[in-house]
Amino acid sequence: MKLTLCSVPIVYITMIFAVNYGKTSADPNWQQIKAFDTNGNNKIDIMDLAAIASKITE
């Protein structure tokens, strides 16, 4: 199953993001969580959180 931000309820997006914050493309589960790397820098960080938050408020 491919994870996309549009196919997941907001509460799950927040939960999954929190659990995976700080992970990088070196993580063995990267393929499942890379949708949260919104800026493509191969890590899940504060910039991704800001981007996701802006999508939620749209």
PDB file of N, CA and C in Angstrom:
ATOM      1  N   MET A   1       0.834  -1.181   0.000  1.00  0.00           N
ATOM      2  CA  MET A   1       0.000   0.000   0.000  1.00  0.00           C
ATOM      3  C   MET A   1       0.880   1.247   0.000  1.00  0.00           C
ATOM      4  N   LYS A   2       0.628   2.121  -0.919  1.00  0.00           N
ATOM      5  CA  LYS A   2       1.384   3.374  -0.980  1.00  0.00           C
ATOM      6  C   LYS A   2       0.722   4.405  -0.074  1.00  0.00           C
ATOM      7  N   LEU A   3       1.510   5.001   0.785  1.00  0.00           N
ATOM      8  CA  LEU A   3       1.018   6.018   1.706  1.00  0.00           C
ATOM      9  C   LEU A   3       1.078   7.374   1.032  1.00  0.00           C
ATOM     10  N   THR A   4      -0.056   8.042   0.966  1.00  0.00           N
ATOM     11  CA  THR A   4      -0.076   9.422   0.480  1.00  0.00           C
ATOM     12  C   THR A   4      -0.754  10.278   1.535  1.00  0.00           C
ATOM     13  N   LEU A   5      -0.406  11.526   1.572  1.00  0.00           N
ATOM     14  CA  LEU A   5      -0.985  12.409   2.586  1.00  0.00           C
ATOM     15  C   LEU A   5      -2.482  12.594   2.391  1.00  0.00           C
ATOM     16  N   CYS A   6      -2.958  12.475   1.174  1.00  0.00           N
ATOM     17  CA  CYS A   6      -4.379  12.686   0.895  1.00  0.00           C
ATOM     18  C   CYS A   6      -5.245  11.502   1.307  1.00  0.00           C
ATOM     19  N   SER A   7      -4.645  10.334   1.465  1.00  0.00           N
ATOM     20  CA  SER A   7      -5.436   9.138   1.731  1.00  0.00           C
ATOM     21  C   SER A   7      -5.500   8.758   3.209  1.00  0.00           C
ATOM     22  N   VAL A   8      -4.932   9.587   4.069  1.00  0.00           N
ATOM     23  CA  VAL A   8      -4.855   9.259   5.491  1.00  0.00           C
ATOM     24  C   VAL A   8      -5.562  10.338   6.308  1.00  0.00           C
ATOM     25  N   PRO A   9      -6.437   9.950   7.268  1.00  0.00           N
ATOM     26  CA  PRO A   9      -7.095  10.958   8.121  1.00  0.00           C
ATOM     27  C   PRO A   9      -6.072  11.795   8.908  1.00  0.00           C
ATOM     28  N   ILE A  10      -6.420  13.017   9.197  1.00  0.00           N
ATOM     29  CA  ILE A  10      -5.515  13.970   9.859  1.00  0.00           C
ATOM     30  C   ILE A  10      -4.936  13.424  11.161  1.00  0.00           C
ATOM     31  N   VAL A  11      -5.741  12.776  11.978  1.00  0.00           N
ATOM     32  CA  VAL A  11      -5.230  12.272  13.258  1.00  0.00           C
ATOM     33  C   VAL A  11      -4.128  11.245  13.031  1.00  0.00           C
ATOM     34  N   TYR A  12      -4.244  10.424  12.009  1.00  0.00           N
ATOM     35  CA  TYR A  12      -3.208   9.443  11.715  1.00  0.00           C
ATOM     36  C   TYR A  12      -1.966  10.107  11.129  1.00  0.00           C
ATOM     37  N   ILE A  13      -2.173  11.112  10.312  1.00  0.00           N
ATOM     38  CA  ILE A  13      -1.031  11.847   9.766  1.00  0.00           C
ATOM     39  C   ILE A  13      -0.198  12.408  10.907  1.00  0.00           C
ATOM     40  N   THR A  14      -0.850  13.032  11.862  1.00  0.00           N
ATOM     41  CA  THR A  14      -0.157  13.635  13.001  1.00  0.00           C
ATOM     42  C   THR A  14       0.575  12.574  13.807  1.00  0.00           C
ATOM     43  N   MET A  15      -0.083  11.473  14.073  1.00  0.00           N
ATOM     44  CA  MET A  15       0.507  10.395  14.859  1.00  0.00           C
ATOM     45  C   MET A  15       1.709   9.777  14.137  1.00  0.00           C
ATOM     46  N   ILE A  16       1.547   9.471  12.863  1.00  0.00           N
ATOM     47  CA  ILE A  16       2.635   8.860  12.099  1.00  0.00           C
ATOM     48  C   ILE A  16       3.814   9.821  11.991  1.00  0.00           C
ATOM     49  N   PHE A  17       3.519  11.093  11.784  1.00  0.00           N
ATOM     50  CA  PHE A  17       4.588  12.086  11.700  1.00  0.00           C
ATOM     51  C   PHE A  17       5.360  12.147  13.013  1.00  0.00           C
ATOM     52  N   ALA A  18       4.659  12.202  14.124  1.00  0.00           N
ATOM     53  CA  ALA A  18       5.316  12.302  15.432  1.00  0.00           C
ATOM     54  C   ALA A  18       6.226  11.103  15.699  1.00  0.00           C
ATOM     55  N   VAL A  19       5.766   9.926  15.365  1.00  0.00           N
ATOM     56  CA  VAL A  19       6.551   8.706  15.586  1.00  0.00           C
ATOM     57  C   VAL A  19       7.798   8.681  14.703  1.00  0.00           C
ATOM     58  N   ASN A  20       7.707   9.257  13.523  1.00  0.00           N
ATOM     59  CA  ASN A  20       8.805   9.169  12.563  1.00  0.00           C
ATOM     60  C   ASN A  20       9.650  10.432  12.447  1.00  0.00           C
ATOM     61  N   TYR A  21       9.352  11.430  13.252  1.00  0.00           N
ATOM     62  CA  TYR A  21      10.111  12.679  13.220  1.00  0.00           C
ATOM     63  C   TYR A  21      11.597  12.383  13.454  1.00  0.00           C
ATOM     64  N   GLY A  22      12.444  12.947  12.620  1.00  0.00           N
ATOM     65  CA  GLY A  22      13.886  12.780  12.770  1.00  0.00           C
ATOM     66  C   GLY A  22      14.466  11.627  11.963  1.00  0.00           C
ATOM     67  N   LYS A  23      13.632  10.792  11.398  1.00  0.00           N
ATOM     68  CA  LYS A  23      14.140   9.672  10.608  1.00  0.00           C
ATOM     69  C   LYS A  23      14.624  10.156   9.257  1.00  0.00           C
ATOM     70  N   THR A  24      15.528   9.387   8.676  1.00  0.00           N
ATOM     71  CA  THR A  24      16.136   9.739   7.396  1.00  0.00           C
ATOM     72  C   THR A  24      15.970   8.593   6.401  1.00  0.00           C
ATOM     73  N   SER A  25      16.458   8.831   5.196  1.00  0.00           N
ATOM     74  CA  SER A  25      16.375   7.810   4.154  1.00  0.00           C
ATOM     75  C   SER A  25      17.221   6.583   4.498  1.00  0.00           C
ATOM     76  N   ALA A  26      18.067   6.671   5.492  1.00  0.00           N
ATOM     77  CA  ALA A  26      18.852   5.521   5.945  1.00  0.00           C
ATOM     78  C   ALA A  26      18.018   4.546   6.776  1.00  0.00           C
ATOM     79  N   ASP A  27      16.851   4.979   7.219  1.00  0.00           N
ATOM     80  CA  ASP A  27      15.971   4.118   8.017  1.00  0.00           C
ATOM     81  C   ASP A  27      15.448   2.973   7.152  1.00  0.00           C
ATOM     82  N   PRO A  28      15.395   1.760   7.687  1.00  0.00           N
ATOM     83  CA  PRO A  28      14.918   0.625   6.901  1.00  0.00           C
ATOM     84  C   PRO A  28      13.454   0.733   6.458  1.00  0.00           C
ATOM     85  N   ASN A  29      12.670   1.555   7.111  1.00  0.00           N
ATOM     86  CA  ASN A  29      11.260   1.727   6.763  1.00  0.00           C
ATOM     87  C   ASN A  29      11.001   2.976   5.921  1.00  0.00           C
ATOM     88  N   TRP A  30      12.048   3.540   5.352  1.00  0.00           N
ATOM     89  CA  TRP A  30      11.923   4.799   4.622  1.00  0.00           C
ATOM     90  C   TRP A  30      10.864   4.738   3.533  1.00  0.00           C
ATOM     91  N   GLN A  31      10.754   3.664   2.818  1.00  0.00           N
ATOM     92  CA  GLN A  31       9.788   3.581   1.727  1.00  0.00           C
ATOM     93  C   GLN A  31       8.358   3.782   2.225  1.00  0.00           C
ATOM     94  N   GLN A  32       8.069   3.371   3.454  1.00  0.00           N
ATOM     95  CA  GLN A  32       6.730   3.533   4.009  1.00  0.00           C
ATOM     96  C   GLN A  32       6.468   4.938   4.547  1.00  0.00           C
ATOM     97  N   ILE A  33       7.508   5.672   4.887  1.00  0.00           N
ATOM     98  CA  ILE A  33       7.317   6.980   5.529  1.00  0.00           C
ATOM     99  C   ILE A  33       7.791   8.155   4.689  1.00  0.00           C
ATOM    100  N   LYS A  34       8.377   7.903   3.528  1.00  0.00           N
ATOM    101  CA  LYS A  34       8.965   9.006   2.769  1.00  0.00           C
ATOM    102  C   LYS A  34       7.943  10.021   2.273  1.00  0.00           C
ATOM    103  N   ALA A  35       6.657   9.687   2.287  1.00  0.00           N
ATOM    104  CA  ALA A  35       5.635  10.667   1.901  1.00  0.00           C
ATOM    105  C   ALA A  35       5.627  11.864   2.856  1.00  0.00           C
ATOM    106  N   PHE A  36       6.158  11.686   4.050  1.00  0.00           N
ATOM    107  CA  PHE A  36       6.211  12.779   5.018  1.00  0.00           C
ATOM    108  C   PHE A  36       7.411  13.691   4.799  1.00  0.00           C
ATOM    109  N   ASP A  37       8.313  13.298   3.924  1.00  0.00           N
ATOM    110  CA  ASP A  37       9.454  14.142   3.547  1.00  0.00           C
ATOM    111  C   ASP A  37       8.990  15.058   2.418  1.00  0.00           C
ATOM    112  N   THR A  38       8.253  16.065   2.764  1.00  0.00           N
ATOM    113  CA  THR A  38       7.585  16.908   1.775  1.00  0.00           C
ATOM    114  C   THR A  38       8.543  17.750   0.942  1.00  0.00           C
ATOM    115  N   ASN A  39       9.730  18.046   1.467  1.00  0.00           N
ATOM    116  CA  ASN A  39      10.667  18.878   0.714  1.00  0.00           C
ATOM    117  C   ASN A  39      11.779  18.064   0.042  1.00  0.00           C
ATOM    118  N   GLY A  40      11.733  16.751   0.169  1.00  0.00           N
ATOM    119  CA  GLY A  40      12.668  15.880  -0.534  1.00  0.00           C
ATOM    120  C   GLY A  40      14.105  15.929  -0.067  1.00  0.00           C
ATOM    121  N   ASN A  41      14.344  16.298   1.189  1.00  0.00           N
ATOM    122  CA  ASN A  41      15.720  16.362   1.684  1.00  0.00           C
ATOM    123  C   ASN A  41      16.150  15.077   2.400  1.00  0.00           C
ATOM    124  N   ASN A  42      15.359  14.027   2.253  1.00  0.00           N
ATOM    125  CA  ASN A  42      15.655  12.700   2.806  1.00  0.00           C
ATOM    126  C   ASN A  42      15.700  12.639   4.325  1.00  0.00           C
ATOM    127  N   LYS A  43      14.947  13.515   4.964  1.00  0.00           N
ATOM    128  CA  LYS A  43      14.763  13.438   6.416  1.00  0.00           C
ATOM    129  C   LYS A  43      13.418  14.057   6.759  1.00  0.00           C
ATOM    130  N   ILE A  44      12.848  13.596   7.845  1.00  0.00           N
ATOM    131  CA  ILE A  44      11.572  14.124   8.312  1.00  0.00           C
ATOM    132  C   ILE A  44      11.896  15.101   9.437  1.00  0.00           C
ATOM    133  N   ASP A  45      11.663  16.380   9.162  1.00  0.00           N
ATOM    134  CA  ASP A  45      12.092  17.421  10.087  1.00  0.00           C
ATOM    135  C   ASP A  45      11.036  18.521  10.224  1.00  0.00           C
ATOM    136  N   ILE A  46      11.425  19.608  10.857  1.00  0.00           N
ATOM    137  CA  ILE A  46      10.500  20.701  11.151  1.00  0.00           C
ATOM    138  C   ILE A  46       9.930  21.336   9.891  1.00  0.00           C
ATOM    139  N   MET A  47      10.690  21.352   8.816  1.00  0.00           N
ATOM    140  CA  MET A  47      10.184  21.919   7.568  1.00  0.00           C
ATOM    141  C   MET A  47       9.034  21.068   7.021  1.00  0.00           C
ATOM    142  N   ASP A  48       9.142  19.764   7.178  1.00  0.00           N
ATOM    143  CA  ASP A  48       8.067  18.875   6.745  1.00  0.00           C
ATOM    144  C   ASP A  48       6.833  19.058   7.622  1.00  0.00           C
ATOM    145  N   LEU A  49       7.058  19.235   8.916  1.00  0.00           N
ATOM    146  CA  LEU A  49       5.935  19.481   9.822  1.00  0.00           C
ATOM    147  C   LEU A  49       5.193  20.744   9.419  1.00  0.00           C
ATOM    148  N   ALA A  50       5.922  21.800   9.101  1.00  0.00           N
ATOM    149  CA  ALA A  50       5.294  23.060   8.685  1.00  0.00           C
ATOM    150  C   ALA A  50       4.491  22.868   7.396  1.00  0.00           C
ATOM    151  N   ALA A  51       5.047  22.131   6.463  1.00  0.00           N
ATOM    152  CA  ALA A  51       4.347  21.890   5.190  1.00  0.00           C
ATOM    153  C   ALA A  51       3.079  21.085   5.406  1.00  0.00           C
ATOM    154  N   ILE A  52       3.154  20.070   6.243  1.00  0.00           N
ATOM    155  CA  ILE A  52       1.981  19.253   6.528  1.00  0.00           C
ATOM    156  C   ILE A  52       0.921  20.065   7.260  1.00  0.00           C
ATOM    157  N   ALA A  53       1.353  20.883   8.215  1.00  0.00           N
ATOM    158  CA  ALA A  53       0.408  21.725   8.958  1.00  0.00           C
ATOM    159  C   ALA A  53      -0.300  22.691   8.021  1.00  0.00           C
ATOM    160  N   SER A  54       0.400  23.221   7.054  1.00  0.00           N
ATOM    161  CA  SER A  54      -0.243  24.149   6.128  1.00  0.00           C
ATOM    162  C   SER A  54      -1.258  23.442   5.252  1.00  0.00           C
ATOM    163  N   LYS A  55      -1.020  22.168   4.919  1.00  0.00           N
ATOM    164  CA  LYS A  55      -1.976  21.392   4.133  1.00  0.00           C
ATOM    165  C   LYS A  55      -3.229  21.096   4.948  1.00  0.00           C
ATOM    166  N   ILE A  56      -3.059  20.832   6.232  1.00  0.00           N
ATOM    167  CA  ILE A  56      -4.196  20.516   7.100  1.00  0.00           C
ATOM    168  C   ILE A  56      -5.120  21.721   7.231  1.00  0.00           C
ATOM    169  N   THR A  57      -4.553  22.919   7.262  1.00  0.00           N
ATOM    170  CA  THR A  57      -5.358  24.119   7.462  1.00  0.00           C
ATOM    171  C   THR A  57      -5.977  24.648   6.170  1.00  0.00           C
ATOM    172  N   GLU A  58      -5.682  24.037   5.039  1.00  0.00           N
ATOM    173  CA  GLU A  58      -6.260  24.499   3.753  1.00  0.00           C
ATOM    174  C   GLU A  58      -7.737  24.194   3.681  1.00  0.00           C
TER     175      GLU A  58
END
